[in-house]
Amino acid sequence: MSIALRTQFIVYILSALPFAAAQEVISGAASIQGTVTEVPGGAPAPGVSIRLHGRTASKTATTDVAGRYEWRNLQPGEYFISTHGDGYGKNSSGLLAPVRYIRLAAGQSLTADFEVKKEAGISGHVLDDDRRPVPNARIHVYARVFVNGAVSFGLCGSARTNDIGEYNISGLADGRYYVSAGVKLLQFQKRPAGAKRDTKSKVADVGVFYPSEPSVISAAPIDLSAGEQRQGLDLMLARLETYCVAGSVATDRASSGGLSLVASHNGWSSYVANSKFAGNDEFEVCGIPPGLYRLEASTGSGDGSYLSLGQMEFAVGERNVSLDPIPLASGVKVRGKATIEGADPRELFPRGIYIALDPRGMQPRRMGEVLGAEAGASGDFVIPNVFPEERWVRIHGLPQGYYVKEARMGARDAKREPVRPGTGELTLVLAADGASVSGTVAAEDKALPSEVIVVLAPPSLP
């Protein structure tokens, strides 16, 4: 069981929530079976891969010609089931349907049916400002998603144009999308000490969003239905004044690592330039249009793990930009303690409670990080290596009836806002007197809906 640190009070009943993962709590079975069907029409969906993941087992099954699958001889425990395959539309997480979470107990059987939809696709051309085809242009398809406390743009598909500027992207689920076309990645250049800087802007073709807008703010969404193949979605690159960005990394000359320039705005981000840096030499990248950006620097070990990380956000207006040196920070150790309100201090802390520091939004997990730890018998825990970026605290494995009453790191209330590792010890107060809510969902004058999602939420949603 995963408990997100939010306070929840009011019950809402939602019969159609395509992005949610329903939590099924049953007194389950040693087997799981089900049928996968197409929507609309209800025809069987053969060849779909169904994956089962849990602490005691990980299994894969493929639906037969009747759309059926089955697993036998399963151990009791908590699992999640996901769907994959070609020919059907994938959502922003790359799945054909929402993840199904289950709790399986010995001696019974569970039926878990899924519905999938025929894939949609888009195609068109990318042209330059003179309406000439642009070969090898980068095309990305995004969907707006809510992930880990932030609205983000999830990448759902990508392609490159051919020699005559054509592109085609398939495998999309029905839904609303945003399409961008970009030119090749730029490269950082080392600036020799004392070199004269060119202060003039230069005109260049820059990436756009459909229908040929240079900013995601002005992008027009594209709504696709299941099975639709939308043609003629042409994008024309914008010709704009571009500028240079110069800076350095605050490190010693013996260090080296990677540099990335990322365009970022309101949850959308895309790489603009990649390169390497050596020591604290000054670097420069030119061809940057006006907008909001994030410059990232990192050092790593031979196995690809991160050793240090730094980033700086800035804006490019109508002039070149010179940045202060980017400071690098290593991973930090997060110490914490969990206690149970009113418990005898001589009692052992419950086993299996895991404290995690999840990235905020779609921020990636950095290789080499350890993002969680299990609390010991005294409630103490140590998360050994996590970079000091904003994180949500999330608690897994709470026993039935337990909930998080308080959570703090430094001055931050970790139940209501993300924390930053390195700003203090993480303290948790659990309580074991959790209330329960039960009831029946009924539909007047029609059949009882299946798999209805019941949500407990605040009376005023934040």
Short mmCIF file of N, CA and C in Angstrom, two decimals, residues 131-250:
data_model
loop_
_atom_site.label_atom_id
_atom_site.label_comp_id
_atom_site.label_asym_id
_atom_site.label_seq_id
_atom_site.Cartn_x
_atom_site.Cartn_y
_atom_site.Cartn_z
N ARG A 131 9.16 27.69 -46.89
CA ARG A 131 8.29 26.58 -47.28
C ARG A 131 9.04 25.47 -48.01
N ARG A 132 10.31 25.30 -47.69
CA ARG A 132 11.09 24.19 -48.23
C ARG A 132 11.08 23.06 -47.20
N PRO A 133 11.02 21.80 -47.64
CA PRO A 133 11.01 20.66 -46.71
C PRO A 133 12.27 20.65 -45.84
N VAL A 134 12.10 20.26 -44.58
CA VAL A 134 13.22 20.18 -43.64
C VAL A 134 13.46 18.71 -43.32
N PRO A 135 14.54 18.12 -43.85
CA PRO A 135 14.83 16.71 -43.51
C PRO A 135 15.42 16.58 -42.12
N ASN A 136 15.21 15.42 -41.49
CA ASN A 136 15.80 15.07 -40.20
C ASN A 136 15.39 16.01 -39.07
N ALA A 137 14.24 16.67 -39.21
CA ALA A 137 13.71 17.48 -38.11
C ALA A 137 13.14 16.56 -37.03
N ARG A 138 13.22 17.00 -35.78
CA ARG A 138 12.73 16.21 -34.65
C ARG A 138 11.26 16.55 -34.38
N ILE A 139 10.40 15.54 -34.34
CA ILE A 139 8.97 15.70 -34.05
C ILE A 139 8.67 15.03 -32.72
N HIS A 140 8.00 15.75 -31.81
CA HIS A 140 7.61 15.20 -30.52
C HIS A 140 6.13 15.41 -30.31
N VAL A 141 5.48 14.41 -29.71
CA VAL A 141 4.06 14.50 -29.37
C VAL A 141 3.95 14.43 -27.85
N TYR A 142 3.28 15.42 -27.25
CA TYR A 142 3.15 15.51 -25.80
C TYR A 142 1.68 15.45 -25.39
N ALA A 143 1.44 14.97 -24.17
CA ALA A 143 0.13 15.06 -23.54
C ALA A 143 0.31 15.69 -22.17
N ARG A 144 -0.63 16.51 -21.74
CA ARG A 144 -0.55 17.10 -20.41
C ARG A 144 -0.99 16.06 -19.39
N VAL A 145 -0.16 15.87 -18.38
CA VAL A 145 -0.42 14.88 -17.34
C VAL A 145 -0.14 15.49 -15.98
N PHE A 146 -0.70 14.89 -14.93
CA PHE A 146 -0.45 15.33 -13.56
C PHE A 146 0.37 14.24 -12.89
N VAL A 147 1.64 14.54 -12.59
CA VAL A 147 2.56 13.55 -12.05
C VAL A 147 3.25 14.10 -10.81
N ASN A 148 3.16 13.37 -9.71
CA ASN A 148 3.90 13.73 -8.48
C ASN A 148 3.75 15.20 -8.11
N GLY A 149 2.51 15.66 -8.08
CA GLY A 149 2.25 17.00 -7.58
C GLY A 149 2.50 18.13 -8.56
N ALA A 150 2.63 17.84 -9.85
CA ALA A 150 2.88 18.91 -10.82
C ALA A 150 2.27 18.56 -12.17
N VAL A 151 1.76 19.59 -12.86
CA VAL A 151 1.29 19.41 -14.23
C VAL A 151 2.50 19.37 -15.15
N SER A 152 2.60 18.34 -15.98
CA SER A 152 3.75 18.17 -16.86
C SER A 152 3.28 17.79 -18.25
N PHE A 153 4.20 17.86 -19.20
CA PHE A 153 3.95 17.39 -20.55
C PHE A 153 4.69 16.07 -20.73
N GLY A 154 3.94 14.97 -20.80
CA GLY A 154 4.55 13.67 -20.99
C GLY A 154 4.77 13.37 -22.46
N LEU A 155 5.96 12.87 -22.81
CA LEU A 155 6.28 12.54 -24.20
C LEU A 155 5.57 11.24 -24.57
N CYS A 156 4.73 11.28 -25.61
CA CYS A 156 3.94 10.12 -26.04
C CYS A 156 4.41 9.52 -27.35
N GLY A 157 5.21 10.23 -28.11
CA GLY A 157 5.70 9.71 -29.37
C GLY A 157 6.70 10.66 -29.99
N SER A 158 7.57 10.13 -30.84
CA SER A 158 8.56 10.98 -31.50
C SER A 158 8.96 10.36 -32.83
N ALA A 159 9.51 11.18 -33.70
CA ALA A 159 9.96 10.72 -35.01
C ALA A 159 10.87 11.78 -35.61
N ARG A 160 11.49 11.43 -36.74
CA ARG A 160 12.26 12.40 -37.52
C ARG A 160 11.71 12.44 -38.94
N THR A 161 11.79 13.59 -39.55
CA THR A 161 11.30 13.71 -40.92
C THR A 161 12.25 13.01 -41.90
N ASN A 162 11.71 12.55 -43.02
CA ASN A 162 12.54 11.91 -44.06
C ASN A 162 13.15 12.96 -44.98
N ASP A 163 13.68 12.52 -46.10
CA ASP A 163 14.39 13.43 -47.00
C ASP A 163 13.50 14.51 -47.59
N ILE A 164 12.19 14.29 -47.63
CA ILE A 164 11.28 15.31 -48.19
C ILE A 164 10.43 15.95 -47.09
N GLY A 165 10.92 15.87 -45.84
CA GLY A 165 10.27 16.58 -44.75
C GLY A 165 9.02 15.94 -44.20
N GLU A 166 8.75 14.68 -44.54
CA GLU A 166 7.54 14.02 -44.04
C GLU A 166 7.81 13.33 -42.71
N TYR A 167 6.75 13.22 -41.89
CA TYR A 167 6.83 12.46 -40.65
C TYR A 167 5.54 11.67 -40.46
N ASN A 168 5.62 10.63 -39.65
CA ASN A 168 4.45 9.82 -39.32
C ASN A 168 4.66 9.23 -37.92
N ILE A 169 3.71 9.42 -37.03
CA ILE A 169 3.77 8.89 -35.67
C ILE A 169 2.49 8.12 -35.39
N SER A 170 2.63 6.86 -35.00
CA SER A 170 1.47 6.01 -34.70
C SER A 170 1.55 5.55 -33.24
N GLY A 171 0.62 4.69 -32.85
CA GLY A 171 0.63 4.12 -31.51
C GLY A 171 0.08 5.03 -30.43
N LEU A 172 -0.71 6.06 -30.81
CA LEU A 172 -1.25 6.99 -29.83
C LEU A 172 -2.64 6.55 -29.37
N ALA A 173 -2.93 6.79 -28.11
CA ALA A 173 -4.28 6.57 -27.60
C ALA A 173 -5.16 7.76 -28.01
N ASP A 174 -6.47 7.59 -27.89
CA ASP A 174 -7.34 8.74 -28.13
C ASP A 174 -7.10 9.76 -27.02
N GLY A 175 -7.17 11.05 -27.35
CA GLY A 175 -6.91 12.07 -26.35
C GLY A 175 -6.44 13.37 -26.98
N ARG A 176 -5.98 14.27 -26.13
CA ARG A 176 -5.53 15.61 -26.57
C ARG A 176 -4.01 15.66 -26.54
N TYR A 177 -3.42 16.15 -27.63
CA TYR A 177 -1.97 16.17 -27.77
C TYR A 177 -1.47 17.53 -28.25
N TYR A 178 -0.15 17.74 -28.02
CA TYR A 178 0.55 18.92 -28.50
C TYR A 178 1.76 18.41 -29.30
N VAL A 179 1.96 18.98 -30.49
CA VAL A 179 3.00 18.51 -31.40
C VAL A 179 4.04 19.60 -31.59
N SER A 180 5.33 19.23 -31.50
CA SER A 180 6.40 20.20 -31.74
C SER A 180 7.33 19.67 -32.81
N ALA A 181 7.95 20.61 -33.51
CA ALA A 181 8.99 20.30 -34.50
C ALA A 181 10.23 21.09 -34.13
N GLY A 182 11.39 20.43 -34.08
CA GLY A 182 12.62 21.10 -33.69
C GLY A 182 13.76 20.81 -34.63
N VAL A 183 14.74 21.70 -34.62
CA VAL A 183 15.95 21.50 -35.43
C VAL A 183 16.93 20.67 -34.62
N LYS A 184 18.11 20.41 -35.16
CA LYS A 184 19.10 19.56 -34.51
C LYS A 184 19.59 20.19 -33.20
N LEU A 185 20.08 19.35 -32.31
CA LEU A 185 20.62 19.84 -31.05
C LEU A 185 21.84 20.73 -31.30
N LEU A 186 21.95 21.80 -30.53
CA LEU A 186 23.10 22.69 -30.62
C LEU A 186 24.26 22.14 -29.80
N GLN A 187 25.43 22.69 -29.99
CA GLN A 187 26.63 22.24 -29.29
C GLN A 187 27.27 23.40 -28.52
N PHE A 188 27.71 23.11 -27.29
CA PHE A 188 28.49 24.08 -26.54
C PHE A 188 29.89 24.17 -27.12
N GLN A 189 30.46 25.36 -27.10
CA GLN A 189 31.82 25.57 -27.56
C GLN A 189 32.65 26.13 -26.41
N LYS A 190 33.90 25.66 -26.30
CA LYS A 190 34.82 26.21 -25.30
C LYS A 190 35.28 27.59 -25.75
N ARG A 191 35.26 28.54 -24.84
CA ARG A 191 35.71 29.90 -25.15
C ARG A 191 37.11 30.10 -24.62
N PRO A 192 38.08 30.38 -25.48
CA PRO A 192 39.44 30.65 -25.00
C PRO A 192 39.45 31.87 -24.09
N ALA A 193 40.32 31.85 -23.11
CA ALA A 193 40.43 32.97 -22.17
C ALA A 193 40.74 34.26 -22.92
N GLY A 194 39.97 35.32 -22.63
CA GLY A 194 40.19 36.62 -23.24
C GLY A 194 39.62 36.76 -24.64
N ALA A 195 38.92 35.75 -25.15
CA ALA A 195 38.38 35.83 -26.50
C ALA A 195 37.30 36.91 -26.57
N LYS A 196 37.25 37.63 -27.68
CA LYS A 196 36.27 38.69 -27.87
C LYS A 196 34.91 38.06 -28.16
N ARG A 197 33.89 38.57 -27.49
CA ARG A 197 32.54 38.02 -27.63
C ARG A 197 31.77 38.79 -28.69
N ASP A 198 31.11 38.03 -29.59
CA ASP A 198 30.26 38.64 -30.61
C ASP A 198 28.96 39.06 -29.94
N THR A 199 28.63 40.34 -29.96
CA THR A 199 27.44 40.83 -29.27
C THR A 199 26.22 40.92 -30.18
N LYS A 200 26.36 40.56 -31.44
CA LYS A 200 25.24 40.67 -32.37
C LYS A 200 24.38 39.41 -32.34
N SER A 201 23.08 39.60 -32.49
CA SER A 201 22.16 38.46 -32.62
C SER A 201 22.23 37.93 -34.04
N LYS A 202 21.75 36.70 -34.21
CA LYS A 202 21.73 36.09 -35.54
C LYS A 202 20.35 35.50 -35.80
N VAL A 203 19.90 35.62 -37.03
CA VAL A 203 18.59 35.08 -37.43
C VAL A 203 18.76 33.62 -37.80
N ALA A 204 17.86 32.75 -37.27
CA ALA A 204 17.93 31.32 -37.55
C ALA A 204 16.55 30.71 -37.45
N ASP A 205 16.38 29.55 -38.08
CA ASP A 205 15.14 28.79 -37.96
C ASP A 205 15.12 28.09 -36.61
N VAL A 206 14.01 28.22 -35.87
CA VAL A 206 13.90 27.61 -34.54
C VAL A 206 12.64 26.75 -34.49
N GLY A 207 12.60 25.87 -33.51
CA GLY A 207 11.49 24.94 -33.37
C GLY A 207 10.18 25.62 -33.05
N VAL A 208 9.09 24.91 -33.35
CA VAL A 208 7.74 25.46 -33.15
C VAL A 208 6.80 24.38 -32.62
N PHE A 209 5.65 24.82 -32.14
CA PHE A 209 4.54 23.95 -31.80
C PHE A 209 3.43 24.13 -32.83
N TYR A 210 2.67 23.07 -33.07
CA TYR A 210 1.55 23.19 -34.00
C TYR A 210 0.56 24.21 -33.46
N PRO A 211 0.07 25.16 -34.30
CA PRO A 211 0.32 25.30 -35.74
C PRO A 211 1.39 26.36 -36.02
N SER A 212 2.66 26.01 -35.85
CA SER A 212 3.79 26.87 -36.18
C SER A 212 3.92 28.05 -35.22
N GLU A 213 3.76 27.80 -33.91
CA GLU A 213 3.93 28.81 -32.89
C GLU A 213 5.24 28.54 -32.14
N PRO A 214 6.06 29.58 -31.87
CA PRO A 214 7.36 29.34 -31.22
C PRO A 214 7.27 29.04 -29.73
N SER A 215 6.10 29.21 -29.09
CA SER A 215 5.97 28.99 -27.66
C SER A 215 4.86 27.99 -27.38
N VAL A 216 5.06 27.16 -26.34
CA VAL A 216 4.03 26.20 -25.95
C VAL A 216 2.77 26.92 -25.46
N ILE A 217 2.91 28.17 -25.02
CA ILE A 217 1.75 28.94 -24.55
C ILE A 217 0.73 29.11 -25.67
N SER A 218 1.22 29.28 -26.90
CA SER A 218 0.33 29.54 -28.04
C SER A 218 -0.01 28.28 -28.83
N ALA A 219 0.45 27.12 -28.35
CA ALA A 219 0.22 25.88 -29.09
C ALA A 219 -1.26 25.55 -29.16
N ALA A 220 -1.69 24.99 -30.28
CA ALA A 220 -3.07 24.53 -30.44
C ALA A 220 -3.11 23.03 -30.21
N PRO A 221 -3.97 22.54 -29.31
CA PRO A 221 -4.05 21.09 -29.08
C PRO A 221 -4.70 20.37 -30.25
N ILE A 222 -4.36 19.09 -30.37
CA ILE A 222 -4.93 18.23 -31.40
C ILE A 222 -5.69 17.11 -30.69
N ASP A 223 -6.98 17.00 -30.93
CA ASP A 223 -7.82 15.98 -30.30
C ASP A 223 -7.99 14.80 -31.26
N LEU A 224 -7.57 13.62 -30.83
CA LEU A 224 -7.66 12.41 -31.65
C LEU A 224 -8.66 11.45 -31.04
N SER A 225 -9.44 10.79 -31.89
CA SER A 225 -10.33 9.72 -31.45
C SER A 225 -9.66 8.38 -31.71
N ALA A 226 -10.16 7.33 -31.07
CA ALA A 226 -9.57 5.99 -31.22
C ALA A 226 -9.58 5.57 -32.68
N GLY A 227 -8.43 5.13 -33.17
CA GLY A 227 -8.31 4.65 -34.54
C GLY A 227 -8.14 5.72 -35.59
N GLU A 228 -8.20 6.99 -35.21
CA GLU A 228 -8.11 8.08 -36.20
C GLU A 228 -6.68 8.22 -36.70
N GLN A 229 -6.54 8.45 -38.01
CA GLN A 229 -5.24 8.71 -38.63
C GLN A 229 -5.30 10.11 -39.23
N ARG A 230 -4.82 11.09 -38.46
CA ARG A 230 -4.92 12.50 -38.88
C ARG A 230 -3.75 12.85 -39.79
N GLN A 231 -4.07 13.36 -40.98
CA GLN A 231 -3.06 13.73 -41.95
C GLN A 231 -3.01 15.24 -42.11
N GLY A 232 -1.93 15.71 -42.74
CA GLY A 232 -1.84 17.12 -43.09
C GLY A 232 -1.51 18.05 -41.93
N LEU A 233 -0.92 17.51 -40.85
CA LEU A 233 -0.52 18.36 -39.73
C LEU A 233 0.88 18.92 -40.01
N ASP A 234 0.94 19.95 -40.84
CA ASP A 234 2.20 20.55 -41.25
C ASP A 234 2.64 21.62 -40.26
N LEU A 235 3.95 21.72 -40.03
CA LEU A 235 4.53 22.73 -39.16
C LEU A 235 5.60 23.49 -39.92
N MET A 236 5.62 24.80 -39.75
CA MET A 236 6.62 25.64 -40.40
C MET A 236 7.53 26.24 -39.33
N LEU A 237 8.83 25.99 -39.44
CA LEU A 237 9.78 26.53 -38.49
C LEU A 237 9.74 28.05 -38.50
N ALA A 238 9.94 28.66 -37.33
CA ALA A 238 9.94 30.11 -37.22
C ALA A 238 11.35 30.66 -37.42
N ARG A 239 11.47 31.78 -38.09
CA ARG A 239 12.76 32.44 -38.27
C ARG A 239 12.82 33.63 -37.31
N LEU A 240 13.69 33.52 -36.31
CA LEU A 240 13.74 34.51 -35.24
C LEU A 240 15.16 34.96 -34.97
N GLU A 241 15.29 36.08 -34.27
CA GLU A 241 16.58 36.50 -33.73
C GLU A 241 16.99 35.51 -32.64
N THR A 242 18.23 35.06 -32.68
CA THR A 242 18.73 34.13 -31.66
C THR A 242 19.97 34.72 -30.99
N TYR A 243 20.31 34.17 -29.81
CA TYR A 243 21.35 34.77 -28.98
C TYR A 243 22.29 33.69 -28.44
N CYS A 244 23.32 34.14 -27.73
CA CYS A 244 24.31 33.24 -27.15
C CYS A 244 24.18 33.22 -25.64
N VAL A 245 24.48 32.06 -25.05
CA VAL A 245 24.50 31.89 -23.60
C VAL A 245 25.90 31.41 -23.23
N ALA A 246 26.55 32.10 -22.29
CA ALA A 246 27.90 31.75 -21.85
C ALA A 246 27.91 31.51 -20.35
N GLY A 247 28.80 30.64 -19.90
CA GLY A 247 28.90 30.35 -18.48
C GLY A 247 30.04 29.41 -18.19
N SER A 248 30.09 28.91 -16.97
CA SER A 248 31.11 27.96 -16.54
C SER A 248 30.56 27.15 -15.39
N VAL A 249 31.31 26.11 -14.99
CA VAL A 249 30.92 25.26 -13.87
C VAL A 249 31.89 25.51 -12.73
N ALA A 250 31.34 25.74 -11.53
CA ALA A 250 32.18 26.03 -10.37
C ALA A 250 32.78 24.74 -9.83
#
